[in-house]
Amino acid sequence: MKYIRENCFDLSIEEIAENLNRKEDPVRRYIDEQNLKARDLDDHSHLLNEMRSRYYYGELKKQMNDAELIYAEHQWIDYFRQFNEDVTHTEEMQILETIRTEVLINRGMEDRQDNMRRIEKLERLISEEMEKPKDFQDTQALAAFHTQLGAAIASKSAYINEHDKLLTKKERLLKDLKGTREQRKRNAEDAKTNFSMWLKQLPEFMEDDGYEMEVQAIAADKAFQRLGDYHSYEDGNLDQPILNSNTIKEETDE
C-alpha cells in the first residue's frame, strides 16, 4: 500500500499493478477508497472521488434519486472547477446548499410537467364525455373529472409560487457565495498591500528604532556613571556602590 501511495502520481494503475504483481481492480479500488489521484485519472474523476469522500455525500444519497445525484455530482464538480478547487469550508457549504436548491427546482419542474399532462388528460376526458349525447354522458365521471381538474389547476399555481421562491433562494445563495469569495479576495489583496507598504516603510522604521536605541544607550551610560559615583550615605560615610567589575576597578584605581 505504501508503494501505491508513493507512486500513484507517477505511474499508471496498470504499471503499479504489474510492479506489485497484482490485478488492476484492487489497485484502482484502493486509490478510490484512499482518494488518491493516479496519473490516468482525469480531473473529473479526481473531483468525483473528492465529492464522494465528503461526509455529507451519504446524506445526499438518501435525499436524492439516482438521476438527481448524478446531476448534483456534475454541478459540484463544475463549481469546484470554476473556482480552481480553491474553496473554503464556508464556500463549500454554500455550493452544497445551492446544488440542493437546484435539485429542488428541477424536481419541481418535473412535477409541474406531470401536472400539466394530468390537466391535459382531464380536459380531454371531459371534452370526450361532453361530446356524447346528454343521455349517454356519465355525470358522476364528469363531476370527478372536474374536481380533479380543479385540484390540478390549483397545484399548478402552487408549483409556480414554489418555483419562484426556489429561484429567489438560489439567486441569494449565489450572491452570498460571490460575496464570500470577493471578501476573501479583498482580504488577500489588503494583506498583500499592507505587507508591501510595510516593506517600503521598513528602512524608516529601522532608522527610527536605531535612533531610539542610541538615545537609550546614551541615557543608560549616563545613569550608570551617576549611580557608580561616590555616594554620601545617611550615616555620613562616603562610599562607591558596587555595580559591576568596572565600578570596582574604578574604586581600586582611586
Short mmCIF file of C-alpha atoms in Angstrom, two decimals:
data_model
loop_
_atom_site.label_atom_id
_atom_site.label_comp_id
_atom_site.label_asym_id
_atom_site.label_seq_id
_atom_site.Cartn_x
_atom_site.Cartn_y
_atom_site.Cartn_z
CA MET A 1 0.00 0.00 0.00
CA LYS A 2 2.91 2.32 0.71
CA TYR A 3 4.19 1.68 -2.81
CA ILE A 4 0.83 2.74 -4.28
CA ARG A 5 0.80 5.97 -2.26
CA GLU A 6 4.35 6.84 -3.26
CA ASN A 7 3.91 6.10 -6.98
CA CYS A 8 0.27 6.81 -7.84
CA PHE A 9 1.19 10.25 -9.18
CA ASP A 10 3.98 8.97 -11.40
CA LEU A 11 2.81 5.55 -12.57
CA SER A 12 -0.40 4.38 -14.18
CA ILE A 13 -2.65 1.86 -12.44
CA GLU A 14 -1.54 -0.76 -14.95
CA GLU A 15 2.15 -0.13 -14.16
CA ILE A 16 1.55 -0.16 -10.40
CA ALA A 17 -0.38 -3.44 -10.62
CA GLU A 18 2.32 -5.00 -12.78
CA ASN A 19 5.12 -3.96 -10.41
CA LEU A 20 3.20 -5.34 -7.42
CA ASN A 21 2.20 -8.47 -9.30
CA ARG A 22 -1.42 -7.64 -8.54
CA LYS A 23 -4.56 -7.19 -10.62
CA GLU A 24 -5.63 -3.68 -11.58
CA ASP A 25 -9.04 -3.75 -9.82
CA PRO A 26 -7.67 -3.94 -6.25
CA VAL A 27 -5.19 -1.17 -7.02
CA ARG A 28 -7.88 1.03 -8.55
CA ARG A 29 -10.22 0.32 -5.62
CA TYR A 30 -7.54 1.26 -3.09
CA ILE A 31 -6.80 4.51 -4.94
CA ASP A 32 -10.51 5.36 -4.99
CA GLU A 33 -11.02 4.48 -1.33
CA GLN A 34 -7.99 6.47 -0.23
CA ASN A 35 -8.90 9.33 -2.55
CA LEU A 36 -5.56 9.18 -4.34
CA LYS A 37 -5.22 10.73 -7.76
CA ALA A 38 -3.44 8.45 -10.19
CA ARG A 39 -1.94 9.62 -13.46
CA ASP A 40 -4.67 8.03 -15.59
CA LEU A 41 -7.49 9.71 -13.64
CA ASP A 42 -8.67 12.93 -15.26
CA ASP A 43 -9.76 15.99 -13.29
CA HIS A 44 -13.41 14.97 -13.48
CA SER A 45 -12.71 11.57 -11.94
CA HIS A 46 -10.48 13.10 -9.30
CA LEU A 47 -13.12 15.64 -8.26
CA LEU A 48 -15.80 12.97 -8.32
CA ASN A 49 -13.73 10.93 -5.88
CA GLU A 50 -13.26 14.05 -3.77
CA MET A 51 -17.01 14.64 -3.55
CA ARG A 52 -17.84 11.03 -2.80
CA SER A 53 -15.37 11.09 0.07
CA ARG A 54 -17.14 14.04 1.73
CA TYR A 55 -19.01 13.36 4.97
CA TYR A 56 -22.27 14.76 3.55
CA TYR A 57 -22.32 12.54 0.46
CA GLY A 58 -24.16 9.77 2.31
CA GLU A 59 -26.95 12.21 3.18
CA LEU A 60 -27.22 13.31 -0.44
CA LYS A 61 -27.70 9.68 -1.48
CA LYS A 62 -30.63 9.45 0.95
CA GLN A 63 -32.17 12.73 -0.19
CA MET A 64 -31.93 12.27 -3.98
CA ASN A 65 -32.74 9.64 -6.56
CA ASP A 66 -30.05 8.33 -8.89
CA ALA A 67 -30.66 10.92 -11.63
CA GLU A 68 -30.66 13.80 -9.14
CA LEU A 69 -27.48 12.52 -7.51
CA ILE A 70 -25.71 12.38 -10.87
CA TYR A 71 -26.85 15.97 -11.54
CA ALA A 72 -25.59 17.05 -8.10
CA GLU A 73 -22.21 15.43 -8.74
CA HIS A 74 -21.80 17.22 -12.07
CA GLN A 75 -22.78 20.56 -10.54
CA TRP A 76 -20.39 20.10 -7.60
CA ILE A 77 -17.54 19.31 -9.99
CA ASP A 78 -18.37 22.29 -12.23
CA TYR A 79 -18.42 24.71 -9.28
CA PHE A 80 -15.08 23.43 -8.00
CA ARG A 81 -13.58 23.70 -11.47
CA GLN A 82 -14.90 27.23 -11.80
CA PHE A 83 -13.11 28.18 -8.58
CA ASN A 84 -9.95 26.17 -9.45
CA GLU A 85 -10.61 23.93 -6.42
CA ASP A 86 -9.76 26.92 -4.18
CA VAL A 87 -12.81 26.61 -1.94
CA THR A 88 -13.09 27.21 1.80
CA HIS A 89 -15.41 25.18 4.04
CA THR A 90 -17.94 28.03 4.17
CA GLU A 91 -17.93 28.32 0.38
CA GLU A 92 -18.29 24.55 0.02
CA MET A 93 -21.38 24.60 2.25
CA GLN A 94 -22.82 27.43 0.15
CA ILE A 95 -22.15 25.43 -3.01
CA LEU A 96 -23.80 22.37 -1.48
CA GLU A 97 -26.92 24.32 -0.49
CA THR A 98 -27.07 25.88 -3.96
CA ILE A 99 -26.96 22.42 -5.54
CA ARG A 100 -29.70 21.17 -3.22
CA THR A 101 -31.83 24.13 -4.26
CA GLU A 102 -31.16 23.43 -7.94
CA VAL A 103 -32.25 19.81 -7.45
CA LEU A 104 -35.48 21.02 -5.83
CA ILE A 105 -36.04 23.40 -8.75
CA ASN A 106 -35.58 20.57 -11.24
CA ARG A 107 -37.80 18.29 -9.19
CA GLY A 108 -40.50 20.96 -9.10
CA MET A 109 -40.26 21.45 -12.86
CA GLU A 110 -40.70 17.72 -13.42
CA ASP A 111 -43.70 17.63 -11.08
CA ARG A 112 -45.13 20.65 -12.86
CA GLN A 113 -44.79 18.90 -16.21
CA ASP A 114 -46.55 15.83 -14.81
CA ASN A 115 -49.29 18.08 -13.51
CA MET A 116 -49.64 19.77 -16.92
CA ARG A 117 -50.00 16.38 -18.58
CA ARG A 118 -52.61 15.47 -15.96
CA ILE A 119 -54.54 18.67 -16.74
CA GLU A 120 -54.42 17.96 -20.48
CA LYS A 121 -55.64 14.40 -19.90
CA LEU A 122 -58.52 15.53 -17.68
CA GLU A 123 -59.54 18.23 -20.17
CA ARG A 124 -59.51 15.64 -22.92
CA LEU A 125 -61.63 13.22 -20.87
CA ILE A 126 -64.11 15.98 -20.06
CA SER A 127 -64.27 17.03 -23.72
CA GLU A 128 -64.81 13.45 -24.88
CA GLU A 129 -67.55 12.92 -22.31
CA MET A 130 -69.25 16.22 -23.21
CA GLU A 131 -69.29 15.25 -26.90
CA LYS A 132 -71.54 12.31 -26.12
CA PRO A 133 -75.31 12.75 -26.24
CA LYS A 134 -76.56 14.11 -22.96
CA ASP A 135 -78.41 10.91 -22.12
CA PHE A 136 -75.18 8.90 -22.55
CA GLN A 137 -72.96 11.21 -20.51
CA ASP A 138 -71.57 9.84 -17.25
CA THR A 139 -72.41 12.66 -14.88
CA GLN A 140 -70.53 11.10 -11.98
CA ALA A 141 -67.40 10.74 -14.08
CA LEU A 142 -67.75 14.34 -15.29
CA ALA A 143 -68.07 15.58 -11.72
CA ALA A 144 -64.98 13.60 -10.71
CA PHE A 145 -63.04 14.89 -13.72
CA HIS A 146 -63.96 18.49 -12.91
CA THR A 147 -62.96 18.02 -9.27
CA GLN A 148 -59.61 16.53 -10.26
CA LEU A 149 -59.10 19.28 -12.85
CA GLY A 150 -59.72 21.99 -10.26
CA ALA A 151 -57.19 20.40 -7.91
CA ALA A 152 -54.64 20.08 -10.71
CA ILE A 153 -55.07 23.73 -11.71
CA ALA A 154 -54.65 24.79 -8.06
CA SER A 155 -51.49 22.67 -7.88
CA LYS A 156 -50.21 24.43 -10.99
CA SER A 157 -50.36 27.77 -9.18
CA ALA A 158 -48.64 26.24 -6.16
CA TYR A 159 -45.84 24.89 -8.36
CA ILE A 160 -45.34 28.33 -9.90
CA ASN A 161 -45.14 30.00 -6.47
CA GLU A 162 -42.73 27.37 -5.14
CA HIS A 163 -40.60 27.67 -8.27
CA ASP A 164 -40.33 31.44 -7.82
CA LYS A 165 -39.33 31.00 -4.16
CA LEU A 166 -36.62 28.50 -5.04
CA LEU A 167 -35.27 30.73 -7.81
CA THR A 168 -35.09 33.62 -5.36
CA LYS A 169 -33.28 31.40 -2.86
CA LYS A 170 -30.80 30.25 -5.49
CA GLU A 171 -30.07 33.84 -6.52
CA ARG A 172 -29.47 34.75 -2.87
CA LEU A 173 -27.17 31.76 -2.35
CA LEU A 174 -25.13 32.60 -5.45
CA LYS A 175 -24.94 36.23 -4.35
CA ASP A 176 -23.74 35.17 -0.89
CA LEU A 177 -21.18 32.83 -2.44
CA LYS A 178 -19.92 35.60 -4.69
CA GLY A 179 -19.76 37.98 -1.74
CA THR A 180 -17.83 35.48 0.37
CA ARG A 181 -15.25 34.91 -2.34
CA GLU A 182 -14.91 38.62 -3.12
CA GLN A 183 -14.39 39.38 0.57
CA ARG A 184 -11.73 36.69 0.79
CA LYS A 185 -10.06 38.15 -2.30
CA ARG A 186 -10.16 41.65 -0.81
CA ASN A 187 -8.64 40.38 2.43
CA ALA A 188 -5.83 38.72 0.49
CA GLU A 189 -5.22 41.87 -1.54
CA ASP A 190 -5.29 44.03 1.60
CA ALA A 191 -2.77 41.73 3.26
CA LYS A 192 -0.53 41.94 0.21
CA THR A 193 -0.89 45.74 0.09
CA ASN A 194 -0.18 46.12 3.81
CA PHE A 195 2.90 43.93 3.54
CA SER A 196 4.19 45.91 0.55
CA MET A 197 3.65 49.19 2.40
CA TRP A 198 5.42 47.78 5.45
CA LEU A 199 8.41 46.78 3.30
CA LYS A 200 8.60 50.30 1.87
CA GLN A 201 8.45 51.83 5.35
CA LEU A 202 10.89 49.33 6.86
CA PRO A 203 14.04 51.49 6.33
CA GLU A 204 12.32 54.41 8.06
CA PHE A 205 11.23 52.16 10.94
CA MET A 206 14.78 50.82 11.25
CA GLU A 207 16.22 54.34 11.31
CA ASP A 208 13.73 55.45 13.98
CA ASP A 209 14.40 52.35 16.07
CA GLY A 210 18.15 52.84 15.71
CA TYR A 211 17.84 56.44 16.90
CA GLU A 212 15.75 55.39 19.90
CA MET A 213 18.23 52.65 20.79
CA GLU A 214 21.15 55.08 20.61
CA VAL A 215 19.36 57.62 22.81
CA GLN A 216 18.58 54.91 25.35
CA ALA A 217 22.18 53.70 25.27
CA ILE A 218 23.49 57.22 25.99
CA ALA A 219 20.96 57.65 28.79
CA ALA A 220 21.97 54.27 30.25
CA ASP A 221 25.65 55.24 30.21
CA LYS A 222 24.92 58.50 32.00
CA ALA A 223 22.78 56.72 34.58
CA PHE A 224 25.48 54.10 35.09
CA GLN A 225 28.12 56.79 35.67
CA ARG A 226 25.86 58.64 38.08
CA LEU A 227 24.92 55.54 40.06
CA GLY A 228 28.52 54.29 40.11
CA ASP A 229 29.92 57.55 41.54
CA TYR A 230 30.69 58.07 45.25
CA HIS A 231 27.57 58.32 47.37
CA SER A 232 27.12 60.02 50.72
CA TYR A 233 25.01 57.83 52.98
CA GLU A 234 22.77 58.96 55.86
CA ASP A 235 25.34 57.79 58.43
CA GLY A 236 27.89 60.20 56.94
CA ASN A 237 30.01 57.59 55.20
CA LEU A 238 31.19 58.25 51.68
CA ASP A 239 31.39 55.16 49.54
CA GLN A 240 31.07 53.97 45.96
CA PRO A 241 28.25 51.46 45.20
CA ILE A 242 29.46 48.22 43.63
CA LEU A 243 27.54 47.90 40.38
CA ASN A 244 29.87 45.58 38.49
CA SER A 245 33.53 44.86 37.89
CA ASN A 246 34.03 48.20 36.20
CA THR A 247 32.98 50.18 39.25
CA ILE A 248 35.19 48.05 41.49
CA LYS A 249 38.11 48.69 39.18
CA GLU A 250 37.45 52.39 39.26
CA GLU A 251 37.32 52.27 43.05
CA THR A 252 40.63 50.40 43.14
CA ASP A 253 42.12 52.93 40.77
CA GLU A 254 41.07 55.66 43.12
#
